mmCIF file of C-alpha atoms and ligand atoms in Angstrom:
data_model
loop_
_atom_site.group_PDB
_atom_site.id
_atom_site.type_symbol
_atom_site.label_atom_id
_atom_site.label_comp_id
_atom_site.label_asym_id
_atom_site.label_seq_id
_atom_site.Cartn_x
_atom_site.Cartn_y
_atom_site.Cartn_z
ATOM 1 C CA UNK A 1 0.000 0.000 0.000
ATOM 2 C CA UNK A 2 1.176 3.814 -0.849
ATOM 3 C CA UNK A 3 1.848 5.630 2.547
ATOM 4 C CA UNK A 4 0.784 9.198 2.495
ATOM 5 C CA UNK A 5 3.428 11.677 2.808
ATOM 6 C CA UNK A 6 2.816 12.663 7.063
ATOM 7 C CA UNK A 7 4.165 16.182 6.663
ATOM 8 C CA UNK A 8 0.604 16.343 4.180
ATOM 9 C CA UNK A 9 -1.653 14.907 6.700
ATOM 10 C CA UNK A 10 -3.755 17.455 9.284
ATOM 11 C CA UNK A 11 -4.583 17.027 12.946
ATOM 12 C CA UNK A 12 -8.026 15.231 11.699
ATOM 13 C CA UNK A 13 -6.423 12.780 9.802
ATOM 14 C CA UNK A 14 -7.141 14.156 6.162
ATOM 15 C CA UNK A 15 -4.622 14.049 3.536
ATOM 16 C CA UNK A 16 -4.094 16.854 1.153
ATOM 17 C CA UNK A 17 -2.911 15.584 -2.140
ATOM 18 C CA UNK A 18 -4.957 18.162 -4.027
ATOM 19 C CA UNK A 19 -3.306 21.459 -4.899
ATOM 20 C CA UNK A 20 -5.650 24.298 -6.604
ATOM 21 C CA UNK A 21 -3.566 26.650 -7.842
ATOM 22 C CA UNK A 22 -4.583 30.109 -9.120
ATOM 23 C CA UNK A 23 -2.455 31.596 -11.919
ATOM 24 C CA UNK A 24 -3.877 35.247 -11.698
ATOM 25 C CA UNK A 25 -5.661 37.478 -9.554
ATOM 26 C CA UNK A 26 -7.226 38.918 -13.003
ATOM 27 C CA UNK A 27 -10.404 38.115 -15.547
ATOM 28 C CA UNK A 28 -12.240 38.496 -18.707
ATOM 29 C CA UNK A 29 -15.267 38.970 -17.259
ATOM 30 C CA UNK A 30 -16.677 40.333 -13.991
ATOM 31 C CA UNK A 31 -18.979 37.898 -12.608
ATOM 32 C CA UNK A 32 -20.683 39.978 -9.822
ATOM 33 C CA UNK A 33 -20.606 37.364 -7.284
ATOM 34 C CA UNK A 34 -16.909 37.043 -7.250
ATOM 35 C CA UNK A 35 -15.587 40.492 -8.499
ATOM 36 C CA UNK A 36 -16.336 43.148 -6.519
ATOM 37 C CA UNK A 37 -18.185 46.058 -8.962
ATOM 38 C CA UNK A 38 -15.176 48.117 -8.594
ATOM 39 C CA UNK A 39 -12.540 45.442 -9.687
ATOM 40 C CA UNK A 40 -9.820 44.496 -7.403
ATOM 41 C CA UNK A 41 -6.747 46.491 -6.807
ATOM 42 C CA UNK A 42 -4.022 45.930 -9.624
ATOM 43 C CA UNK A 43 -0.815 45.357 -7.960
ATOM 44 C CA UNK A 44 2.935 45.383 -9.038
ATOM 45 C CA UNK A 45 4.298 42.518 -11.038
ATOM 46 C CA UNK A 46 6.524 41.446 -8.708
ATOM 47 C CA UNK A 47 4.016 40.521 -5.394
ATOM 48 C CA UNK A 48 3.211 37.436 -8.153
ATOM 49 C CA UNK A 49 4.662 34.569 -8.637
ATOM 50 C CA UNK A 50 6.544 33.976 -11.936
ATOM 51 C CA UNK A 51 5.889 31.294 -14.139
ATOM 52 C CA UNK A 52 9.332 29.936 -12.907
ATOM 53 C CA UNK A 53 8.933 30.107 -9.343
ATOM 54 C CA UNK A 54 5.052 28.929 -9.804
ATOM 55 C CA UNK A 55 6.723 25.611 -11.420
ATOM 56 C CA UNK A 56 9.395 25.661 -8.198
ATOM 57 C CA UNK A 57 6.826 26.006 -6.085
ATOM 58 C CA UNK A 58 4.279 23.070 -7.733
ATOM 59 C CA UNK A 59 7.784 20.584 -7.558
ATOM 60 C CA UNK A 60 7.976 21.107 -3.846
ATOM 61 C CA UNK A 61 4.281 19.960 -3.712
ATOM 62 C CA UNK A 62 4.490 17.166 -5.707
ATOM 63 C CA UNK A 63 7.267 15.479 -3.707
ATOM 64 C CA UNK A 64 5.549 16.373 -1.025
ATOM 65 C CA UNK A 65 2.979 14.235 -2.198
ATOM 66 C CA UNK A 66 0.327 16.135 -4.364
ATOM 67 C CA UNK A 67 -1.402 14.163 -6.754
ATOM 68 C CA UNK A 68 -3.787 16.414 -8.315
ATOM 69 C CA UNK A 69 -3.218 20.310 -9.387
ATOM 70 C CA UNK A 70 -6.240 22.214 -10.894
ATOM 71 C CA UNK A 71 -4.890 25.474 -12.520
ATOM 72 C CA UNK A 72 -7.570 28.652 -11.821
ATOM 73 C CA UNK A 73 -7.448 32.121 -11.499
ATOM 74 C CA UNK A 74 -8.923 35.027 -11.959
ATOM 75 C CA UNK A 75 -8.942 33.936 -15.370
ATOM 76 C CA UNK A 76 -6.169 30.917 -15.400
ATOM 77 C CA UNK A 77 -6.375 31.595 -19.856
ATOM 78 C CA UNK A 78 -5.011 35.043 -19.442
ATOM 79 C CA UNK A 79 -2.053 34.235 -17.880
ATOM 80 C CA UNK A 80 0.872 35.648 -19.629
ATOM 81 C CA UNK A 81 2.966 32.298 -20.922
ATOM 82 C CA UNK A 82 0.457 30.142 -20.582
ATOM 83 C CA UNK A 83 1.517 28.016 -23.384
ATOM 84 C CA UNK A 84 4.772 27.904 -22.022
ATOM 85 C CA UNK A 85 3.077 26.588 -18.374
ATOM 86 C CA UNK A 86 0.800 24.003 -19.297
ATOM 87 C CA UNK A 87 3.942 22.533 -21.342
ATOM 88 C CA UNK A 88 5.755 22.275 -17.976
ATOM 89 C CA UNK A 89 3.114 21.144 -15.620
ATOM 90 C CA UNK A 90 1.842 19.024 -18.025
ATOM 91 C CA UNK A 91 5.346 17.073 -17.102
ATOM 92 C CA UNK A 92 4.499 17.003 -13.360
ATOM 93 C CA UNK A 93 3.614 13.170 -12.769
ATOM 94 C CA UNK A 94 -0.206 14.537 -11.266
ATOM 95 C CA UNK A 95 -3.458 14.833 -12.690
ATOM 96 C CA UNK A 96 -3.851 18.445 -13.858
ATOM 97 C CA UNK A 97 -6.742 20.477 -14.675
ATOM 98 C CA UNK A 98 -8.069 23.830 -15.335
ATOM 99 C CA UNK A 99 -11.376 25.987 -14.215
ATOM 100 C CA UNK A 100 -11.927 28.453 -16.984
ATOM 101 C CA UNK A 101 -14.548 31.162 -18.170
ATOM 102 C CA UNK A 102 -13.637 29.229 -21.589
ATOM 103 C CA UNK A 103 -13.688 32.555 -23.555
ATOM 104 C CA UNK A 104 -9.869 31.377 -24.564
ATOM 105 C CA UNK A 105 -10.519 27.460 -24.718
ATOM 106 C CA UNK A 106 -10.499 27.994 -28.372
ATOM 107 C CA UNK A 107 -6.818 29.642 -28.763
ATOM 108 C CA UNK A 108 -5.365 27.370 -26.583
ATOM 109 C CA UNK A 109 -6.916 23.902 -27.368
ATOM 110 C CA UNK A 110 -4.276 22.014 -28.331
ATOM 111 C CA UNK A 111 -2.079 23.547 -25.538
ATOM 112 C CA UNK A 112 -4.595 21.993 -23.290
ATOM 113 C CA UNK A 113 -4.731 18.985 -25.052
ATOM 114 C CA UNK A 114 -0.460 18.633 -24.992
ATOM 115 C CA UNK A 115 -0.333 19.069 -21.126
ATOM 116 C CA UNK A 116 -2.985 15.722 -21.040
ATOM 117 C CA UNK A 117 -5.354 17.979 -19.199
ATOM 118 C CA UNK A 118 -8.901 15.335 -19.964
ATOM 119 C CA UNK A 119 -11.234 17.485 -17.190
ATOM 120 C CA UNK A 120 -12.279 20.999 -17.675
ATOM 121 C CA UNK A 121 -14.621 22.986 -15.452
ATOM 122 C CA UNK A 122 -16.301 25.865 -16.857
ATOM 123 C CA UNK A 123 -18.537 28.157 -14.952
ATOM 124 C CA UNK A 124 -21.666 29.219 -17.158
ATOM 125 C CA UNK A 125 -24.257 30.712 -14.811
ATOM 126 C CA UNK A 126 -27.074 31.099 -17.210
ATOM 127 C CA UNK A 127 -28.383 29.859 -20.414
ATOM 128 C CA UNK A 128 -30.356 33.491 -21.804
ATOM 129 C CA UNK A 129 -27.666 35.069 -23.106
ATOM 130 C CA UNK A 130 -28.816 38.651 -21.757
ATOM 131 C CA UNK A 131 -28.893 37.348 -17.705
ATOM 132 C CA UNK A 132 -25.325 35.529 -18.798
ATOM 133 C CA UNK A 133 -24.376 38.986 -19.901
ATOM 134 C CA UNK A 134 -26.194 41.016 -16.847
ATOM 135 C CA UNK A 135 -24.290 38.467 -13.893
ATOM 136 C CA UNK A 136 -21.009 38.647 -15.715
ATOM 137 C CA UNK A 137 -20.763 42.180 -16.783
ATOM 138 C CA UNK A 138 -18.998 41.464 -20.210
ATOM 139 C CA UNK A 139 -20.362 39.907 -23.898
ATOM 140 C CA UNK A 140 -19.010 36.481 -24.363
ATOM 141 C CA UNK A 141 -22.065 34.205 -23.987
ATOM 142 C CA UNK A 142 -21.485 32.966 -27.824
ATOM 143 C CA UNK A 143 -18.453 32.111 -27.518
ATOM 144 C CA UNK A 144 -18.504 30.712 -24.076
ATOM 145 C CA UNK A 145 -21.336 28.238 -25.206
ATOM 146 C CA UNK A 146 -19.350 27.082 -28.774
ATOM 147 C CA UNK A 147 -16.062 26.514 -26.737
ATOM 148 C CA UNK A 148 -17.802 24.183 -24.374
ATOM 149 C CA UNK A 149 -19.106 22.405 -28.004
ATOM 150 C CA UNK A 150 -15.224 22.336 -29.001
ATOM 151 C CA UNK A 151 -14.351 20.941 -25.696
ATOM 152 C CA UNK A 152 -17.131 17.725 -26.046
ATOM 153 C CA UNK A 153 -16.061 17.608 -29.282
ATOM 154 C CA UNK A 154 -12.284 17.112 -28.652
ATOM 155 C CA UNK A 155 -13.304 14.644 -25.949
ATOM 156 C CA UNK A 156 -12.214 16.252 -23.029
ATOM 157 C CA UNK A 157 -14.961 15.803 -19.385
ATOM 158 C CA UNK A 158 -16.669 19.146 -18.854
ATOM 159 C CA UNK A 159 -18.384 20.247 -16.217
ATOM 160 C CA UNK A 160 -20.342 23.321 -15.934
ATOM 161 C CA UNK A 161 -20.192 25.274 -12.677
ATOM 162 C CA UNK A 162 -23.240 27.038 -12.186
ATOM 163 C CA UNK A 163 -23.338 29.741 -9.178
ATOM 164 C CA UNK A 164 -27.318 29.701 -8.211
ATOM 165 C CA UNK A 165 -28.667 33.310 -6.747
ATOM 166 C CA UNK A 166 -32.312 33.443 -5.796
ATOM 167 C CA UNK A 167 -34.225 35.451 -8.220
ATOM 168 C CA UNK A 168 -32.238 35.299 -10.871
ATOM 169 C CA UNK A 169 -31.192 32.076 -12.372
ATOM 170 C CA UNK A 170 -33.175 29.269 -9.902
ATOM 171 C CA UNK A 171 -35.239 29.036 -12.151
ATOM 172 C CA UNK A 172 -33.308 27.849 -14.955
ATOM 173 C CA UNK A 173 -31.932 24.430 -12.499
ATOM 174 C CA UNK A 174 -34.197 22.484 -15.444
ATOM 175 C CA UNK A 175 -33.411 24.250 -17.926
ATOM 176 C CA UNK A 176 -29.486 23.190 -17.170
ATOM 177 C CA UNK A 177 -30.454 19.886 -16.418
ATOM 178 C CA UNK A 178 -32.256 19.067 -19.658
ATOM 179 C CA UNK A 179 -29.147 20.495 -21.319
ATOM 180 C CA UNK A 180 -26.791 17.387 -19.627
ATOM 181 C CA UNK A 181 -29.827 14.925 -19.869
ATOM 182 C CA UNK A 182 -28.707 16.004 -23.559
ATOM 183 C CA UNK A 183 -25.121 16.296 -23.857
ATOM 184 C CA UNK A 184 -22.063 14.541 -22.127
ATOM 185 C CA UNK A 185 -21.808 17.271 -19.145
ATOM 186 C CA UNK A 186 -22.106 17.512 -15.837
ATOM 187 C CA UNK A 187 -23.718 20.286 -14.406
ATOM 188 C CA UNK A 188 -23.188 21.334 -11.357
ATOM 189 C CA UNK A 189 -24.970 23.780 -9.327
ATOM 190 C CA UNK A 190 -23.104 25.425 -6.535
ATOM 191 C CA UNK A 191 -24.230 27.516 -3.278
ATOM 192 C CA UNK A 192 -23.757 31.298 -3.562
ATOM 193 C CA UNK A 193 -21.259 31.616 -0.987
ATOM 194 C CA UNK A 194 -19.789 35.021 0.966
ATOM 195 C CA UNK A 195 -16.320 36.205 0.156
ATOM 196 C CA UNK A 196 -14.811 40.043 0.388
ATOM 197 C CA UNK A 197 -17.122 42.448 -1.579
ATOM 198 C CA UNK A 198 -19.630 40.016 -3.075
ATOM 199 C CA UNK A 199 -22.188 41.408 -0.773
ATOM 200 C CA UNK A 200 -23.458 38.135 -0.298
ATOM 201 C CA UNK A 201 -26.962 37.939 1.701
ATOM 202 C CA UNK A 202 -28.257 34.348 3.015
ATOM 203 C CA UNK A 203 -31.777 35.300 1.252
ATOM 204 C CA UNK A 204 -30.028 35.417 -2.650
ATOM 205 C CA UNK A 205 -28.811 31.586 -1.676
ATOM 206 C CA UNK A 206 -30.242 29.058 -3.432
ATOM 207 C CA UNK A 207 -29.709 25.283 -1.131
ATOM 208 C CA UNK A 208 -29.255 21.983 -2.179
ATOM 209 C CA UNK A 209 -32.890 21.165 -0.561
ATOM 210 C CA UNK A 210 -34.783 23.268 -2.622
ATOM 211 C CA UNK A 211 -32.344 22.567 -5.808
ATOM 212 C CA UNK A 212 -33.691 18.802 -5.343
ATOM 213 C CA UNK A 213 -37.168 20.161 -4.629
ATOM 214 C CA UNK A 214 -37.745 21.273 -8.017
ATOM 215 C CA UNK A 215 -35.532 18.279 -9.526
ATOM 216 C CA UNK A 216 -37.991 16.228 -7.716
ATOM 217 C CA UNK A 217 -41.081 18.058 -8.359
ATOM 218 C CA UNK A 218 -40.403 17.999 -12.051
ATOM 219 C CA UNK A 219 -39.158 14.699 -12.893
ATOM 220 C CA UNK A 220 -40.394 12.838 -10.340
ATOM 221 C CA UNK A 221 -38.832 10.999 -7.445
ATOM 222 C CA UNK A 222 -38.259 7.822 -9.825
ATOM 223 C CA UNK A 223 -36.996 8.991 -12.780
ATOM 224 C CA UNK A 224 -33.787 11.059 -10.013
ATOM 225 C CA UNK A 225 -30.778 8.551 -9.335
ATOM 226 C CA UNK A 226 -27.994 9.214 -7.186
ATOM 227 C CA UNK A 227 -24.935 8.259 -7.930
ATOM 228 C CA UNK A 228 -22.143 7.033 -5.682
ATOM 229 C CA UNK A 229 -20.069 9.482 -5.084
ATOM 230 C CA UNK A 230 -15.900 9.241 -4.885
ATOM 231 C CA UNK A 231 -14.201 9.907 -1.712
ATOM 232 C CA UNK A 232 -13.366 13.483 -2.063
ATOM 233 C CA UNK A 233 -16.065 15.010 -4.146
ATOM 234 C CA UNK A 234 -17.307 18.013 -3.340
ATOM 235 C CA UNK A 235 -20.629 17.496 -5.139
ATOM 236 C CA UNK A 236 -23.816 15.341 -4.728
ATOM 237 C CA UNK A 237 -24.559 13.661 -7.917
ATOM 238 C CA UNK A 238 -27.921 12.243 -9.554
ATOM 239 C CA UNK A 239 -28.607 11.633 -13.084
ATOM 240 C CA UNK A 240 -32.063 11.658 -14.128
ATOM 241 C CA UNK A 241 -33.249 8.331 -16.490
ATOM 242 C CA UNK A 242 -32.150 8.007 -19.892
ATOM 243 C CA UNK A 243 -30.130 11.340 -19.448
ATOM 244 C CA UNK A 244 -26.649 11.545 -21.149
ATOM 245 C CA UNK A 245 -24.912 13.770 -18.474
ATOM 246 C CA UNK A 246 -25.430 13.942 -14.817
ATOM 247 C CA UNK A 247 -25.621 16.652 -11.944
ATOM 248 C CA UNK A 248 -24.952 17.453 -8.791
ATOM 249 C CA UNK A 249 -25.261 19.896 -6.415
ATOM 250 C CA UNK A 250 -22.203 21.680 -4.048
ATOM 251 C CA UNK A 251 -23.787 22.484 -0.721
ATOM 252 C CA UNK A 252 -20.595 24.385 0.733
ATOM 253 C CA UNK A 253 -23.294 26.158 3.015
ATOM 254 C CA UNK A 254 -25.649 24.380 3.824
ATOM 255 C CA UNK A 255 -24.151 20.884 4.556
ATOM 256 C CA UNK A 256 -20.099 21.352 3.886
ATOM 257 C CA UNK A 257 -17.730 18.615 2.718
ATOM 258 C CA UNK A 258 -15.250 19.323 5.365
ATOM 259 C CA UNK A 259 -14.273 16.212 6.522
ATOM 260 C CA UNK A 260 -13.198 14.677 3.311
ATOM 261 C CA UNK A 261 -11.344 17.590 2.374
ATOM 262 C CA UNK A 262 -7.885 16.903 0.796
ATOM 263 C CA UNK A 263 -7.616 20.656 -0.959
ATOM 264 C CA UNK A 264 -5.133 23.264 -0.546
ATOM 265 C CA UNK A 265 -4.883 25.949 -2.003
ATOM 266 C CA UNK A 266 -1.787 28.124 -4.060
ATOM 267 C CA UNK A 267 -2.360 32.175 -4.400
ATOM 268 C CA UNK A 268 -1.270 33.850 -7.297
ATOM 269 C CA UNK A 269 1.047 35.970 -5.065
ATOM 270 C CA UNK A 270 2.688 32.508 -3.650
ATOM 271 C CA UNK A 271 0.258 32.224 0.025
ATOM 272 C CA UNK A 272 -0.723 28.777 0.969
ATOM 273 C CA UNK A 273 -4.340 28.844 1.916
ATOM 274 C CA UNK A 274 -5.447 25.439 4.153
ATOM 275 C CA UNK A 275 -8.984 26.376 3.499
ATOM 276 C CA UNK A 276 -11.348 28.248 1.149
ATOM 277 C CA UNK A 277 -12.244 30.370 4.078
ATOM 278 C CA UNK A 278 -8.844 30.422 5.976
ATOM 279 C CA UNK A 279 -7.908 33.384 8.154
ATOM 280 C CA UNK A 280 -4.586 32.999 7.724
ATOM 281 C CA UNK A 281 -2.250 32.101 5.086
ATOM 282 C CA UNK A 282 1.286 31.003 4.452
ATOM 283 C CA UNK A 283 3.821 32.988 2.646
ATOM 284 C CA UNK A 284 5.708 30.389 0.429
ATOM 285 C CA UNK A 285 6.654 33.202 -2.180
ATOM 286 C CA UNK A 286 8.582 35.217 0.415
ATOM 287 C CA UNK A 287 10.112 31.688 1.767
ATOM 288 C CA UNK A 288 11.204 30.627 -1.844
ATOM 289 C CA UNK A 289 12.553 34.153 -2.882
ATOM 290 C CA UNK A 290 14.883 34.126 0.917
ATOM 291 C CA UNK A 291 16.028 30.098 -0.215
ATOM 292 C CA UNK A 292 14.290 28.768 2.407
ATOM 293 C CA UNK A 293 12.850 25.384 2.056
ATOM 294 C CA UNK A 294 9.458 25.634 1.666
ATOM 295 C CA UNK A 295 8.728 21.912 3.311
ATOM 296 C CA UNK A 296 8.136 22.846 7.059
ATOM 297 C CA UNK A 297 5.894 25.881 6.054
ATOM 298 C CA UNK A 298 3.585 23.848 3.902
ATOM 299 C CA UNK A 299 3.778 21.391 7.037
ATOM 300 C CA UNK A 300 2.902 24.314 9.648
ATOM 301 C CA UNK A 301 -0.082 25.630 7.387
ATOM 302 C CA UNK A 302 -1.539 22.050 6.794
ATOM 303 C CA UNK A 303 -1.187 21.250 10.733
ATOM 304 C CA UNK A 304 -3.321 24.629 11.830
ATOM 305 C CA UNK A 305 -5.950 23.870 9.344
ATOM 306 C CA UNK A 306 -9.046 24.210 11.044
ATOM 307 C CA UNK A 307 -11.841 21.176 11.153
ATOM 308 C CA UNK A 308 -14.546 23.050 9.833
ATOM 309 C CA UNK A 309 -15.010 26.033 6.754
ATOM 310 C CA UNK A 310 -12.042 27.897 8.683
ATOM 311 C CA UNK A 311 -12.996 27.571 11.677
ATOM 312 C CA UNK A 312 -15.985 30.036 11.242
ATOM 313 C CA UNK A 313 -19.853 28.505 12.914
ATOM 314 C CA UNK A 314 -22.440 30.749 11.630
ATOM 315 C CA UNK A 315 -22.691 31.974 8.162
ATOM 316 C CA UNK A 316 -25.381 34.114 8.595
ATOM 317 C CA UNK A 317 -25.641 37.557 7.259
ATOM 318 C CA UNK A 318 -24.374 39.292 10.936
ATOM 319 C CA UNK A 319 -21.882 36.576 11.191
ATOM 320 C CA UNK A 320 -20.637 36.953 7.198
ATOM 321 C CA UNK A 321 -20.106 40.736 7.762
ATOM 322 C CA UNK A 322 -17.184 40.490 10.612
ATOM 323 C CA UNK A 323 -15.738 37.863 8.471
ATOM 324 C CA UNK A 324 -12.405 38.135 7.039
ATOM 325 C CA UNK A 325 -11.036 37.021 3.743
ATOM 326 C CA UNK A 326 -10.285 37.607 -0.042
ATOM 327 C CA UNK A 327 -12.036 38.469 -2.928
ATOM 328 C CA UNK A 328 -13.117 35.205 -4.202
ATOM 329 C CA UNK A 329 -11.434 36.248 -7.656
ATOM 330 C CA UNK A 330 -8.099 36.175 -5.449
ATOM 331 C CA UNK A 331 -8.574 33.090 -3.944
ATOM 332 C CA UNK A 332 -9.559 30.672 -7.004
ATOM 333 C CA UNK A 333 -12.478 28.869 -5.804
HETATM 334 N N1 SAM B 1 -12.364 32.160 -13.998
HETATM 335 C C1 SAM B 1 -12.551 30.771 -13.800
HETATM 336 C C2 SAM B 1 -13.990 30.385 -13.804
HETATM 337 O O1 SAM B 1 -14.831 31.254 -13.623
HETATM 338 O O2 SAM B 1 -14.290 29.209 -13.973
HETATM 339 C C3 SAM B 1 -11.855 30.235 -12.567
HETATM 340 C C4 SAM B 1 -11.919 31.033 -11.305
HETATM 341 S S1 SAM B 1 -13.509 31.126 -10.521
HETATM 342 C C5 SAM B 1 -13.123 32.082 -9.081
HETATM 343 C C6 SAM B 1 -13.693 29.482 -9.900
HETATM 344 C C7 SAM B 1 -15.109 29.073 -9.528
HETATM 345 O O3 SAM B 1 -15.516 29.794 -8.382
HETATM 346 C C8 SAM B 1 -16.151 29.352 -10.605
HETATM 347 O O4 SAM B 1 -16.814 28.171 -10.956
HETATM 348 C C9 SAM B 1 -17.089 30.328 -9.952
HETATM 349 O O5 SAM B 1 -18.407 30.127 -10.370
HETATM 350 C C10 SAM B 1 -16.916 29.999 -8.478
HETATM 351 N N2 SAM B 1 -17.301 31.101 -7.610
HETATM 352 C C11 SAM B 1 -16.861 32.379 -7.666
HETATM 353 N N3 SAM B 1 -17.439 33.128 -6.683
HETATM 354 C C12 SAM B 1 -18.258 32.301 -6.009
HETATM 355 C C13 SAM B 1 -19.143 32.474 -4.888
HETATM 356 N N4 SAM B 1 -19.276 33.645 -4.294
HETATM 357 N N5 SAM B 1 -19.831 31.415 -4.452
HETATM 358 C C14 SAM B 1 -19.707 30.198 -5.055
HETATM 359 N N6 SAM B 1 -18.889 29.968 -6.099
HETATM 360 C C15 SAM B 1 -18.174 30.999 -6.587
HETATM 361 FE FE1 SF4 B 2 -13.706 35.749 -13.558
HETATM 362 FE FE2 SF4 B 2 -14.277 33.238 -12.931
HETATM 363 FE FE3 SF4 B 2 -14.616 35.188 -11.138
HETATM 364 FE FE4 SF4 B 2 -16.222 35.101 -13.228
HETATM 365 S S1 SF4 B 2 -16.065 33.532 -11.628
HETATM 366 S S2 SF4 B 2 -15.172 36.958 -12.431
HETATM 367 S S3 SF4 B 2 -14.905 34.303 -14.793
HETATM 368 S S4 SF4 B 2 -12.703 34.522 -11.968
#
C-alpha cells in the first residue's frame, strides 16, 4: 500500500494531495458574485509569482505528495505564458486540470490537449444570453457556449459550474439539467457563498434542498438517481433516467464537505491557503525568494488547518459581515 506523505496529513487525519492553484488574480469577465463592482486592486508585477517560481513552487508539492493540481485564477487563460506553463506542468507526474470562463478554450486547445489535461470545469451561470451577460458584466455568452461544443467535441470531461442566486437564475436548475440529460456534461450547481465584496446575503442563496425540490417536483422521485459518489467530491450527484450527463449539487453552506477535504490551495502571489475560508495564510513566495525550504511551512499551514469552513460557525448575514477574507477572484475557488 502507498503511505501518504505525514508532513501532508492534518490534525483530523485528512490528507491533502490536491493542490488548486490560481495563476492570476485577473479576468475576462466580472462575474458579480466574485468580483467586486469596482474590480480588485491591480498590484505590481513582482508581489506574483513567476511562471518559474510557480513551477518551483508546484515541484515542492508534488514530492511532497500532491497528486492532483487544478490550474484557476482570476482567469487561469489570461495568464501571460500560458503556453509555455501548461507545457511544464503538463510534465508534473499529477493529474492536472483547469477551471476556466472558456472565452480562450479555443486559442489554446491544443495547448490543453499537450499538457494531457482530460477534465475541464467551466462556470456558465445562465443559459439566456442577456442574464449571462447582466451576472457577468462582459459579452461572451457565444463564444462561451461554442467553446464548451469544441471541448465535447475534442473529448475532453466538462463540467459546468453554475453559481445559483435566488431570483435570478433558480429558475433555470431544469433548464441546465435538460441540457446534460442532452449532452455529455455535468452540471453542477453550486451555493452562492460570501467572500470580500460580493455582498453576499443568506436570502439570494439558493440550497441543495430546494435545488432537489424542483428536480424532484419535475421529474419525479423515480426517474432522479444518485450516484455514488468518490471519496473526495465536493458534489452530490444524480442523473435523471435516460439522461446523457449527470448533476450534482455543491452544498458548501448548507451541509459542507469538510471532513473529506484533501484541498489546498496556491495564491497567485505565492500564500498557501489550508482552506477556502482560511484566516490565515502562508507565505511560500517570500520563503522561496529568501532560499528557504518551503517543506516545514507547507507542514505548519496544513497542521493549523481548522476542522470546519475555517474555523468560522455561523454563516449568517451578521456573522458573514465580521468575516475576514479575499475576494473570491483572489482566492480561485
Ligand atoms: N475564472 C474561472 C472560472 O470562472 O471558472 C476560474 C476562477 S472562478 C473564481 C472558480 C469558480 O468559483 C467558478 O466556478 C465560480 O463560479 C466559483 N465562484 C466564484 N465566486 C463564487 C461564490 N461567491 N460562491 C460560489 N462559487 C463561486
Ligand atoms: Fe472571472 Fe471566474 Fe470570477 Fe467570473 S467567476 S469573475 S470568470 S474569476
Amino acid at each position: 500500500m502507498v503511505q501518504s506523505n505525514p508532513h501532508m496529513i492534518d490534525r483530523f487525519g485528512r490528507v491533502h494531495d490536491y493542490l488548486r492553484i490560481s495563476l492570476t488574480e485577473r479576468c475576462n469577465l466580472r462575474c458579480f458574485y466574485c468580483m467586486p463592482e469596482e474590480g480588485i486592486q491591480l498590484r505590481d508585477k513582482a508581489e506574483f509569482m513567476s511562471n518559474e517560481e510557480l513551477l518551483e513552487i508546484a515541484k515542492t508539492f508534488v514530492l511532497m505528495g500532491v497528486k492532483k493540481i487544478r490550474l484557476t485564477g482570476g482567469e487561469p487563460l489570461i495568464k501571460k505564458g500560458i503556453d509555455l506553463l501548461l507545457r511544464e506542468l503538463g510534465k508534473l507526474p499529477v493529474e492536472l486540470a483547469i477551471t476556466t470562463n472558456a472565452i480562450l478554450v479555443d486559442k489554446y486547445l491544443d495547448d490543453l490537449m499537450a499538457a494531457g489535461i482530460r477534465n475541464v470545469n467551466v462556470s456558465l451561470d445562465s443559459l439566456v444570453e442577456e442574464k449571462f451577460n447582466k451576472i457577468s458584466r462582459r459579452d461572451y455568452f457565444k463564444r462561451i457556449k461554442s467553446n464548451i461544443h469544441l471541448l465535447l467535441e475534442n473529448n475532453f470531461n466538462v463540467k459546468v459550474n453554475v453559481v445559483l442566486i435566488k431570483g435570478l437564475n433558480d429558475n433555470e436548475v431544469i433548464d441546465f439539467i435538460e441540457w446534460s440529460r442532452n449532452e455529455n456534461i455535468h452540471i453542477r450547481f453550486i451555493e452562492f457563498m460570501p467572500f470580500d465584496g460580493n455582498n453576499w446575503n443568506d436570502d439570494k442563496k439558493v440550497s441543495y434542498k430546494e435545488v432537489m425540490e424542483k428536480v424532484h417536483h419535475h421529474y419525479g422521485l423515480d426517474n432522479v438517481y444518485k450516484l455514488i459518489d468518490s471519496k473526495n467530491d465536493t458534489s452530490k450527484n444524480f442523473q435523471i433516467r435516460g439522461g446523457s450527463g449527470t448533476f450534482g449539487v455543491i452544498s458548501s453552506m448548507t451541509n459542507p464537505f469538510c471532513s473529506s477535504c484533501n484541498r489546498i490551495r496556491l495564491t497567485a502571489d505565492g500564500k498557501l491557503k489550508n482552506c477556502l475560508f482560511s484566516q490565515t495564510e502562508t507565505d511560500l513566495l517570500s520563503a522561496l525568494r529568501n532560499g528557504e525550504g518551503l517543506e516545514k511551512y507547507i507542514q505548519e499551514s496544513i497542521l493549523s488547518k481548522e476542522k470546519e469552513r475555517g474555523g468560522y460557525s455561523q454563516f449568517d448575514n451578521e456573522s458573514v459581515n465580521l468575516m475576514k477574507n479575499r475576494t473570491m477572484v483572489s482566492i480561485g475557488g
